[in-house]
Short mmCIF file of C-alpha atoms in Angstrom, two decimals:
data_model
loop_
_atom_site.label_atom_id
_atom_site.label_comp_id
_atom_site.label_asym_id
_atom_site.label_seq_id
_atom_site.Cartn_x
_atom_site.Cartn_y
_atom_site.Cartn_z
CA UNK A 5 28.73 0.65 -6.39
CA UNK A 6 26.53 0.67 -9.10
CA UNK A 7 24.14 3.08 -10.36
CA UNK A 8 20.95 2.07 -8.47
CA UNK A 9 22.32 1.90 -5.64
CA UNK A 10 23.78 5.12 -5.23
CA UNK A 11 20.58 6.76 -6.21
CA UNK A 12 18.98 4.76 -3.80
CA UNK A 13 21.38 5.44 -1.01
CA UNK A 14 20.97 9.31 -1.79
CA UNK A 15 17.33 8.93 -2.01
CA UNK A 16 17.97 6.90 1.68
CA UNK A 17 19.65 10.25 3.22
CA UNK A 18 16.57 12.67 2.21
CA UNK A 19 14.45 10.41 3.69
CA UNK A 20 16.52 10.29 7.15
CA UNK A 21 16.38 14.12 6.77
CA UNK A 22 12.70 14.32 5.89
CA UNK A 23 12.27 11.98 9.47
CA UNK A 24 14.18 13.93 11.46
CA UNK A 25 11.92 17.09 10.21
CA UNK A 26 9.44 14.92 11.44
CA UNK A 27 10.71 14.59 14.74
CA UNK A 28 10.86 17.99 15.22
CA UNK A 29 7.25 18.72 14.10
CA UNK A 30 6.09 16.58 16.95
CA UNK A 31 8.22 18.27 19.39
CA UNK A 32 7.11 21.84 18.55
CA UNK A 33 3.81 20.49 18.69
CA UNK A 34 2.91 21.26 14.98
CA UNK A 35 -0.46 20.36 13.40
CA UNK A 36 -1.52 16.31 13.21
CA UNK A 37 -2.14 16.79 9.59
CA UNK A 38 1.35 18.78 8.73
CA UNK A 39 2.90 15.91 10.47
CA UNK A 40 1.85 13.12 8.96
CA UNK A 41 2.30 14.74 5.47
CA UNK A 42 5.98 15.20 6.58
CA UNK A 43 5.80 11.21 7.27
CA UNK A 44 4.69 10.25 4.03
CA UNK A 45 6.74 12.08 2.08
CA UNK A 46 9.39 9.33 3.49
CA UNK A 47 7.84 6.86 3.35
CA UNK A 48 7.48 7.77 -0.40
CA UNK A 49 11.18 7.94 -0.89
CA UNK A 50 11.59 4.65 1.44
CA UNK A 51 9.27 3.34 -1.69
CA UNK A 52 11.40 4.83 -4.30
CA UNK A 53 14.59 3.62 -2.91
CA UNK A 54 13.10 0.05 -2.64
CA UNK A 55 12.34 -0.10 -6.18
CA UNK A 56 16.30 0.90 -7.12
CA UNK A 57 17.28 -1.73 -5.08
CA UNK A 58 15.02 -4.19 -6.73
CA UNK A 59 15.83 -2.97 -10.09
CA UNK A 60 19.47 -3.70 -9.60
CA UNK A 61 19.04 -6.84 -7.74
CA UNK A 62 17.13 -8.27 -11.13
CA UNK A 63 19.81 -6.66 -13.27
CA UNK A 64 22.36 -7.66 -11.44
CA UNK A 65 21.92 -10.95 -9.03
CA UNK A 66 18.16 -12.55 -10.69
CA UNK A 67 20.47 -12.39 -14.50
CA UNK A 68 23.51 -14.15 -12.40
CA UNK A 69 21.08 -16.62 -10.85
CA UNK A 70 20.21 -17.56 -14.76
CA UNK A 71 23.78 -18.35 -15.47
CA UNK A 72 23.91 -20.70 -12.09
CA UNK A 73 20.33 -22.64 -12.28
CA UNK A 74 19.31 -21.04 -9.11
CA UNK A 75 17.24 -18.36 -10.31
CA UNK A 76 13.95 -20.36 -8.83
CA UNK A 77 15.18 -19.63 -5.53
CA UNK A 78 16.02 -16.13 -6.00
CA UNK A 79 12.91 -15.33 -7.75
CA UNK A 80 10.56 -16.85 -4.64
CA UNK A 81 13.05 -14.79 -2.77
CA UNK A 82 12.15 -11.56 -4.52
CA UNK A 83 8.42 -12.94 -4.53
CA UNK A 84 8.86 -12.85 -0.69
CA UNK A 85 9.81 -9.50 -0.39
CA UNK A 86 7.34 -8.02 -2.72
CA UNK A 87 4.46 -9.95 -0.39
CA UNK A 88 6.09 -7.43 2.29
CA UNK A 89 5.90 -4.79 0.68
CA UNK A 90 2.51 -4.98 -0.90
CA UNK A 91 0.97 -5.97 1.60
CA UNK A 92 -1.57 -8.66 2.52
CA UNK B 9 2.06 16.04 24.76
CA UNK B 10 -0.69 13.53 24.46
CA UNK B 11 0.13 9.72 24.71
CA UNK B 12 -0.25 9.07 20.82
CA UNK B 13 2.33 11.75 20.00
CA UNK B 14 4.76 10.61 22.52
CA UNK B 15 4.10 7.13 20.90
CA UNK B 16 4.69 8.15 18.03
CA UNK B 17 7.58 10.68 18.21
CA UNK B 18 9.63 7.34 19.87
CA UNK B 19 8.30 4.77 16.80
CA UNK B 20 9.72 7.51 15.02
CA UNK B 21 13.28 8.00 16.47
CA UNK B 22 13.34 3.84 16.01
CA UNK B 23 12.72 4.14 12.16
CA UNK B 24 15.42 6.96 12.02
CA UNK B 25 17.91 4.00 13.32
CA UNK B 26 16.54 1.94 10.97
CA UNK B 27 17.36 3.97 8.09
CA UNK B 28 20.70 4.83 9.25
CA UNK B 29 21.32 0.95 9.68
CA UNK B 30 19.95 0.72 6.12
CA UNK B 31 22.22 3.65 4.75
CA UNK B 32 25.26 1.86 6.58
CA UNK B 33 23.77 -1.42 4.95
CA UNK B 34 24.47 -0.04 1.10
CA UNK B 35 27.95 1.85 1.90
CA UNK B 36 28.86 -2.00 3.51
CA UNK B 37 27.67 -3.54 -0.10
CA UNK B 38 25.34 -5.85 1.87
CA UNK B 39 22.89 -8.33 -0.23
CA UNK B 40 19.77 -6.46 -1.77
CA UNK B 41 17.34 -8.64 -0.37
CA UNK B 42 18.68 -7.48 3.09
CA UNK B 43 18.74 -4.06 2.18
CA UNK B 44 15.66 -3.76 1.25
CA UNK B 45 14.16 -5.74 4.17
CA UNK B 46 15.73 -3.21 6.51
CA UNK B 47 14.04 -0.65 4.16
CA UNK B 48 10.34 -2.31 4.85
CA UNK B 49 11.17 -2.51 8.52
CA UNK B 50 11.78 1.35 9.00
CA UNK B 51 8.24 1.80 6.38
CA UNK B 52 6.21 -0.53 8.57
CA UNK B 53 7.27 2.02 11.77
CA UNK B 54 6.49 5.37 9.92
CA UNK B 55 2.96 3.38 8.70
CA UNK B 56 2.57 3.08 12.50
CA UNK B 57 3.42 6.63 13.49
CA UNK B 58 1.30 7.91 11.03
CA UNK B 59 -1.95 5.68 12.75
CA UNK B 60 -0.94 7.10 15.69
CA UNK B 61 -0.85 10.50 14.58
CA UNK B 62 -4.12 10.16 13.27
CA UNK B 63 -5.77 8.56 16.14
CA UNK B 64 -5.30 11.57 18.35
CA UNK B 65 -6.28 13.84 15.48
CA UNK B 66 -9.39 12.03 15.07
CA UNK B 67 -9.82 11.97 19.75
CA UNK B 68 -8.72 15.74 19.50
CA UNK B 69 -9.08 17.79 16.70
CA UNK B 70 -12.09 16.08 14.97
CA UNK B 71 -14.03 16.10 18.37
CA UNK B 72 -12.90 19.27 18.87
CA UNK B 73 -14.31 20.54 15.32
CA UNK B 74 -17.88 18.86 15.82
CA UNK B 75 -17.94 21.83 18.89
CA UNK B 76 -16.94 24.59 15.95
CA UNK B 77 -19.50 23.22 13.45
CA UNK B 78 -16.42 22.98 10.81
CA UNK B 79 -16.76 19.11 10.96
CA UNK B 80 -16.96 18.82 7.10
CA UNK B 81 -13.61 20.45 6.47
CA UNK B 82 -11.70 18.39 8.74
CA UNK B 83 -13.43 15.20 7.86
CA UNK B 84 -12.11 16.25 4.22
CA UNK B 85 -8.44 16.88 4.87
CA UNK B 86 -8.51 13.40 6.48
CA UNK B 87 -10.10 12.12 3.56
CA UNK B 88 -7.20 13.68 1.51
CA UNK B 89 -4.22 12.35 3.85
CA UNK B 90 -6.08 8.64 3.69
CA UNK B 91 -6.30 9.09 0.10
CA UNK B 92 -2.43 9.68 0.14
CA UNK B 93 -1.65 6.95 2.59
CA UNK B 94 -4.09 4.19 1.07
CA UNK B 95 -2.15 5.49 -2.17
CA UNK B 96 -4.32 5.48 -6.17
CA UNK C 9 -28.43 6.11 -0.04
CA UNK C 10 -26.22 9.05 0.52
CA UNK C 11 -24.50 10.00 -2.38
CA UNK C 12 -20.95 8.83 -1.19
CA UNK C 13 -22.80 5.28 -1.12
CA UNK C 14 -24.19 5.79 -4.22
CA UNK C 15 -20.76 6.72 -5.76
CA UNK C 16 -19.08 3.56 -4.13
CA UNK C 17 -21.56 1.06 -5.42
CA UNK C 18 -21.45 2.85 -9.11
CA UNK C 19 -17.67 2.61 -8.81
CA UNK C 20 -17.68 -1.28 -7.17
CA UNK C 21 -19.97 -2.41 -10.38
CA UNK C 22 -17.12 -1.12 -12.87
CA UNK C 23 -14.66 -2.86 -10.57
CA UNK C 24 -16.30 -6.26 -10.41
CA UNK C 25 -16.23 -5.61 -14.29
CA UNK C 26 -12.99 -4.88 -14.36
CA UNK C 27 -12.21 -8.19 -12.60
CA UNK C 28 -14.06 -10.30 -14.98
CA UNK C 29 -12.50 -8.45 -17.79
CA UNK C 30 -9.15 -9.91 -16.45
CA UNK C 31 -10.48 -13.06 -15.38
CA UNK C 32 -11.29 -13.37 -19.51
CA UNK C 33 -7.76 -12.32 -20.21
CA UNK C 34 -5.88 -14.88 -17.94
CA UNK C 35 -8.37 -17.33 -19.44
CA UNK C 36 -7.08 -15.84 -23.22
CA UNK C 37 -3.61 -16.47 -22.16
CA UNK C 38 -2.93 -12.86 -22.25
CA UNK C 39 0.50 -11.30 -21.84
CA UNK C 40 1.13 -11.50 -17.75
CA UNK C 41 1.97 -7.80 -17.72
CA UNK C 42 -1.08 -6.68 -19.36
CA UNK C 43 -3.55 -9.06 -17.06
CA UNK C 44 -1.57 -7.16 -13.95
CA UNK C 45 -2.31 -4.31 -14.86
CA UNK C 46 -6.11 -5.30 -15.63
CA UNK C 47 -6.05 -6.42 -11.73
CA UNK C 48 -4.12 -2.86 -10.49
CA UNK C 49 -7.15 -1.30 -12.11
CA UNK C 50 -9.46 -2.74 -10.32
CA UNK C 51 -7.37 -2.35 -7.46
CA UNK C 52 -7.73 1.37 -7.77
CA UNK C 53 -10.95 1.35 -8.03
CA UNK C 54 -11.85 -0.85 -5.16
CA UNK C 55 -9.65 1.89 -2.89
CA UNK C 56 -11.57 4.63 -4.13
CA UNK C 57 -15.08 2.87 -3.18
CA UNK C 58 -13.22 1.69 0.40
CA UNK C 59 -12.53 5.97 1.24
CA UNK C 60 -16.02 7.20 -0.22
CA UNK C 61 -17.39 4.19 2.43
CA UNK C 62 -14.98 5.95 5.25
CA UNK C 63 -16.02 9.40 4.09
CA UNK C 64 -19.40 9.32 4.69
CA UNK C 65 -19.06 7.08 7.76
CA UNK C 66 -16.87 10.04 8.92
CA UNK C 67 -19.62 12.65 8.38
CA UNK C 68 -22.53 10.17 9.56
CA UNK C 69 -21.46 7.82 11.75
CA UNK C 70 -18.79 9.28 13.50
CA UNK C 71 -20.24 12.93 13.66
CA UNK C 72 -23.31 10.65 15.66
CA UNK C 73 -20.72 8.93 17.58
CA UNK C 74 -19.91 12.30 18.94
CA UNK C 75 -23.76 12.73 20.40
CA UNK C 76 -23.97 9.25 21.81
CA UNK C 77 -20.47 10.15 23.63
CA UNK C 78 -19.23 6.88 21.93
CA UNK C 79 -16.74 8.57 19.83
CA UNK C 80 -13.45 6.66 21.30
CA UNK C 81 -15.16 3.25 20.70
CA UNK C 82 -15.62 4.56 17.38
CA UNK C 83 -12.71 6.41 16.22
CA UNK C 84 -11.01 2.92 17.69
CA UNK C 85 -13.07 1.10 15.07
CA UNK C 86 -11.94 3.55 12.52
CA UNK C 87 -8.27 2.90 12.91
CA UNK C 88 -8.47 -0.91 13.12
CA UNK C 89 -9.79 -0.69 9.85
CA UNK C 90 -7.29 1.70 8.44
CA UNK C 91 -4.10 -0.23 9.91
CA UNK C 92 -6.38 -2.74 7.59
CA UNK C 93 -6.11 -0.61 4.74
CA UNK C 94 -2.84 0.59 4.95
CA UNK C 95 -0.99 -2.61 6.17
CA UNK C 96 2.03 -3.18 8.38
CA UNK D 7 -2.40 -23.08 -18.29
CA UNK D 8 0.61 -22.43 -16.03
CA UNK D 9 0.05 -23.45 -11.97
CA UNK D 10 0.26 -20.16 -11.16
CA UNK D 11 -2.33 -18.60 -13.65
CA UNK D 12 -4.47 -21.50 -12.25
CA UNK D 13 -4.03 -20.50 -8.87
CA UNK D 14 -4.29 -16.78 -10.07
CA UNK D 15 -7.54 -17.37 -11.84
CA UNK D 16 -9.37 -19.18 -9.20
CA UNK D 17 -8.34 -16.55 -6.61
CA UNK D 18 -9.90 -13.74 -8.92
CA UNK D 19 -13.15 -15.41 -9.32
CA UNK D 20 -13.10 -15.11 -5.46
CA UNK D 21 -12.34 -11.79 -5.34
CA UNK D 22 -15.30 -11.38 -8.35
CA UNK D 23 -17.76 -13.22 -5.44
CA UNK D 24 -16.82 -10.66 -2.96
CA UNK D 25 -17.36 -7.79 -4.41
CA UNK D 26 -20.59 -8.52 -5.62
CA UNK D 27 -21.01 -9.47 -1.88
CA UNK D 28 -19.97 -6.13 -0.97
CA UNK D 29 -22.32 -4.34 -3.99
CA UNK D 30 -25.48 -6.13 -2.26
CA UNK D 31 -24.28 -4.58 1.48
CA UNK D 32 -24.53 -1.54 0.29
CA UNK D 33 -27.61 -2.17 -1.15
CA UNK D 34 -28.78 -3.49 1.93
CA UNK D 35 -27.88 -0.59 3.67
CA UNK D 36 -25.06 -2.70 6.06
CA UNK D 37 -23.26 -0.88 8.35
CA UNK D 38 -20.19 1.06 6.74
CA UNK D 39 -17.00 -0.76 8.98
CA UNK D 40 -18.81 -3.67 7.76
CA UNK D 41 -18.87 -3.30 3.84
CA UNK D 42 -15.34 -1.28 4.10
CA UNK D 43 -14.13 -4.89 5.36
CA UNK D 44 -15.52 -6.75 2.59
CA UNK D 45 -14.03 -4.60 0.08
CA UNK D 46 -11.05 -5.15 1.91
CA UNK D 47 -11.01 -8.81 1.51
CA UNK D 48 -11.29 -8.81 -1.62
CA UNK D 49 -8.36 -5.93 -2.15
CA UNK D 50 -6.18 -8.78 -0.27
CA UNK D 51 -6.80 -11.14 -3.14
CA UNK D 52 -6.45 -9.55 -5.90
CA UNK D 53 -2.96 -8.70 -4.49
CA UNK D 54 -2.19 -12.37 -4.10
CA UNK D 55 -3.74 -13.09 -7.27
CA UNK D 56 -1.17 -10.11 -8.22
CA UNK D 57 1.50 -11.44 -7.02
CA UNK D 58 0.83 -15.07 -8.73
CA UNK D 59 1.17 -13.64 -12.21
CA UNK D 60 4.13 -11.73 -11.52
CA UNK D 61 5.85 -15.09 -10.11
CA UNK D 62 4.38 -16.67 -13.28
CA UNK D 63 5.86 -13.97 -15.33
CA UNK D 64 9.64 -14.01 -14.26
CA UNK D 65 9.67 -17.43 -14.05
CA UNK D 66 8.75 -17.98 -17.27
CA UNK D 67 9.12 -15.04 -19.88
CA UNK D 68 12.02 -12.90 -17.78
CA UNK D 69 13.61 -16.48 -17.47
CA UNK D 70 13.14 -16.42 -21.45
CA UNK D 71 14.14 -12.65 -21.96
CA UNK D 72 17.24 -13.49 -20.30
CA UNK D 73 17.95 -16.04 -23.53
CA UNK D 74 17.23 -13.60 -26.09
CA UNK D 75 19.00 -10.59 -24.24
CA UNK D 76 16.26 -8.25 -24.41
CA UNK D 77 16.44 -8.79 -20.29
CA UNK D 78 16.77 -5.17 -19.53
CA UNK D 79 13.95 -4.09 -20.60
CA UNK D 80 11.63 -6.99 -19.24
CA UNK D 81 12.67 -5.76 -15.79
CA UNK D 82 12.09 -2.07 -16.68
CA UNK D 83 8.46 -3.41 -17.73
CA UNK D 84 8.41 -5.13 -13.93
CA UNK D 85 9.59 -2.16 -12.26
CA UNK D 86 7.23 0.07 -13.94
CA UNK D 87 4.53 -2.26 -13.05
CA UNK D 88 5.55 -2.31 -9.39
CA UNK D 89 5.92 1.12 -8.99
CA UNK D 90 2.31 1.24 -10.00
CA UNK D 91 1.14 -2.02 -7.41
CA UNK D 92 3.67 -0.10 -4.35
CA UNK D 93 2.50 3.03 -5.11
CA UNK D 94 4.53 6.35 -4.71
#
């Protein structure tokens, strides 16, 4: 596994953690606003751990996709994705 | 437990799965594209929880703050979570 | 104008120039990274106008809301437009 | 001109039209949900505008970075820029 991915694998675990914290805000019936704080702090590591992926994925399969003529496909691939996550 | 919260509490059990699934997904050495997909789908549940969250703040707390006359300082710390969530 | 609305409009007009500035730069030819982050600028800017708008529709609108015993018709409006804002 | 900086400068001058749209509703005094949506449209296409150049860009110069090995950090310059567009 390379580098990027195990950081964003670790990154991936916190983020469980920080959801399950979540969880149990809303089940001890803590503030609204505490809550949601709690939600975007994953959602900021979901982020983080998207952008590892990516970064390996153009280091790793976009550079292969060079060396095979295919990288127009993989590139409106990754265009597709970022659509997603950016938003409309 | 208000309708919103329960709502929300089982969006955010779902997302939990999803990350797990997503966790399992990099140990597996599945394709990045995929990974990362099943990292959007868990963010686009904890976007959801977090509306819902915020409705019944907005039904409960901010109606209930009108009554106290501290409107302003509510209306201010949901300025500051939106200003968080919309992001800079 | 309430000064929230008068902030918002000050901060749209350096935004719109902020858009023609990169409108000029893709017309240049201009290095693709730099004319992005032209855009993101005016992004940034055009988020910070959108919560000063939500703001003081917050402490005007939706404080009246409260009165009129409309607030859920409201508050509904409110979160539309921030599942908007903050995507899917 | 590339297609895509075509595509990406028409699409700006739309979003230009917009928010000078949304500078006369507040002008007019127009009803907050109201102008909050205009800015919003034009948010939407400056991200697709966005997302035009950055297509533009790795088809063309990370395609070329990839001849000249300085690949690596081309993407670092695209994930940086990302980071910025996702947000944290």
């Amino acid at each position: 596994m390379n580098e990027e991915r195990k950081q964003a694998l670790q990154i991936l675990k916190i983020a469980k953690g920080q959801i399950e914290a979540a969880i149990k805000m809303i089940e001890d019936d803590r503030y609204c606003i505490d809550v949601s704080n709690q939600i975007l702090a994953s959602q900021s590591l979901l982020k983080k751990s998207d952008l590892l992926i990516l970064k390996q994925h153009m280091k790793h399969c976009i550079k292969e996709s060079f060396k095979n003529n295919n990288e127009d496909e993989k590139i409106d691939e990754v265009i597709k994705l970022l659509t997603k996550m950016i938003g409309k």
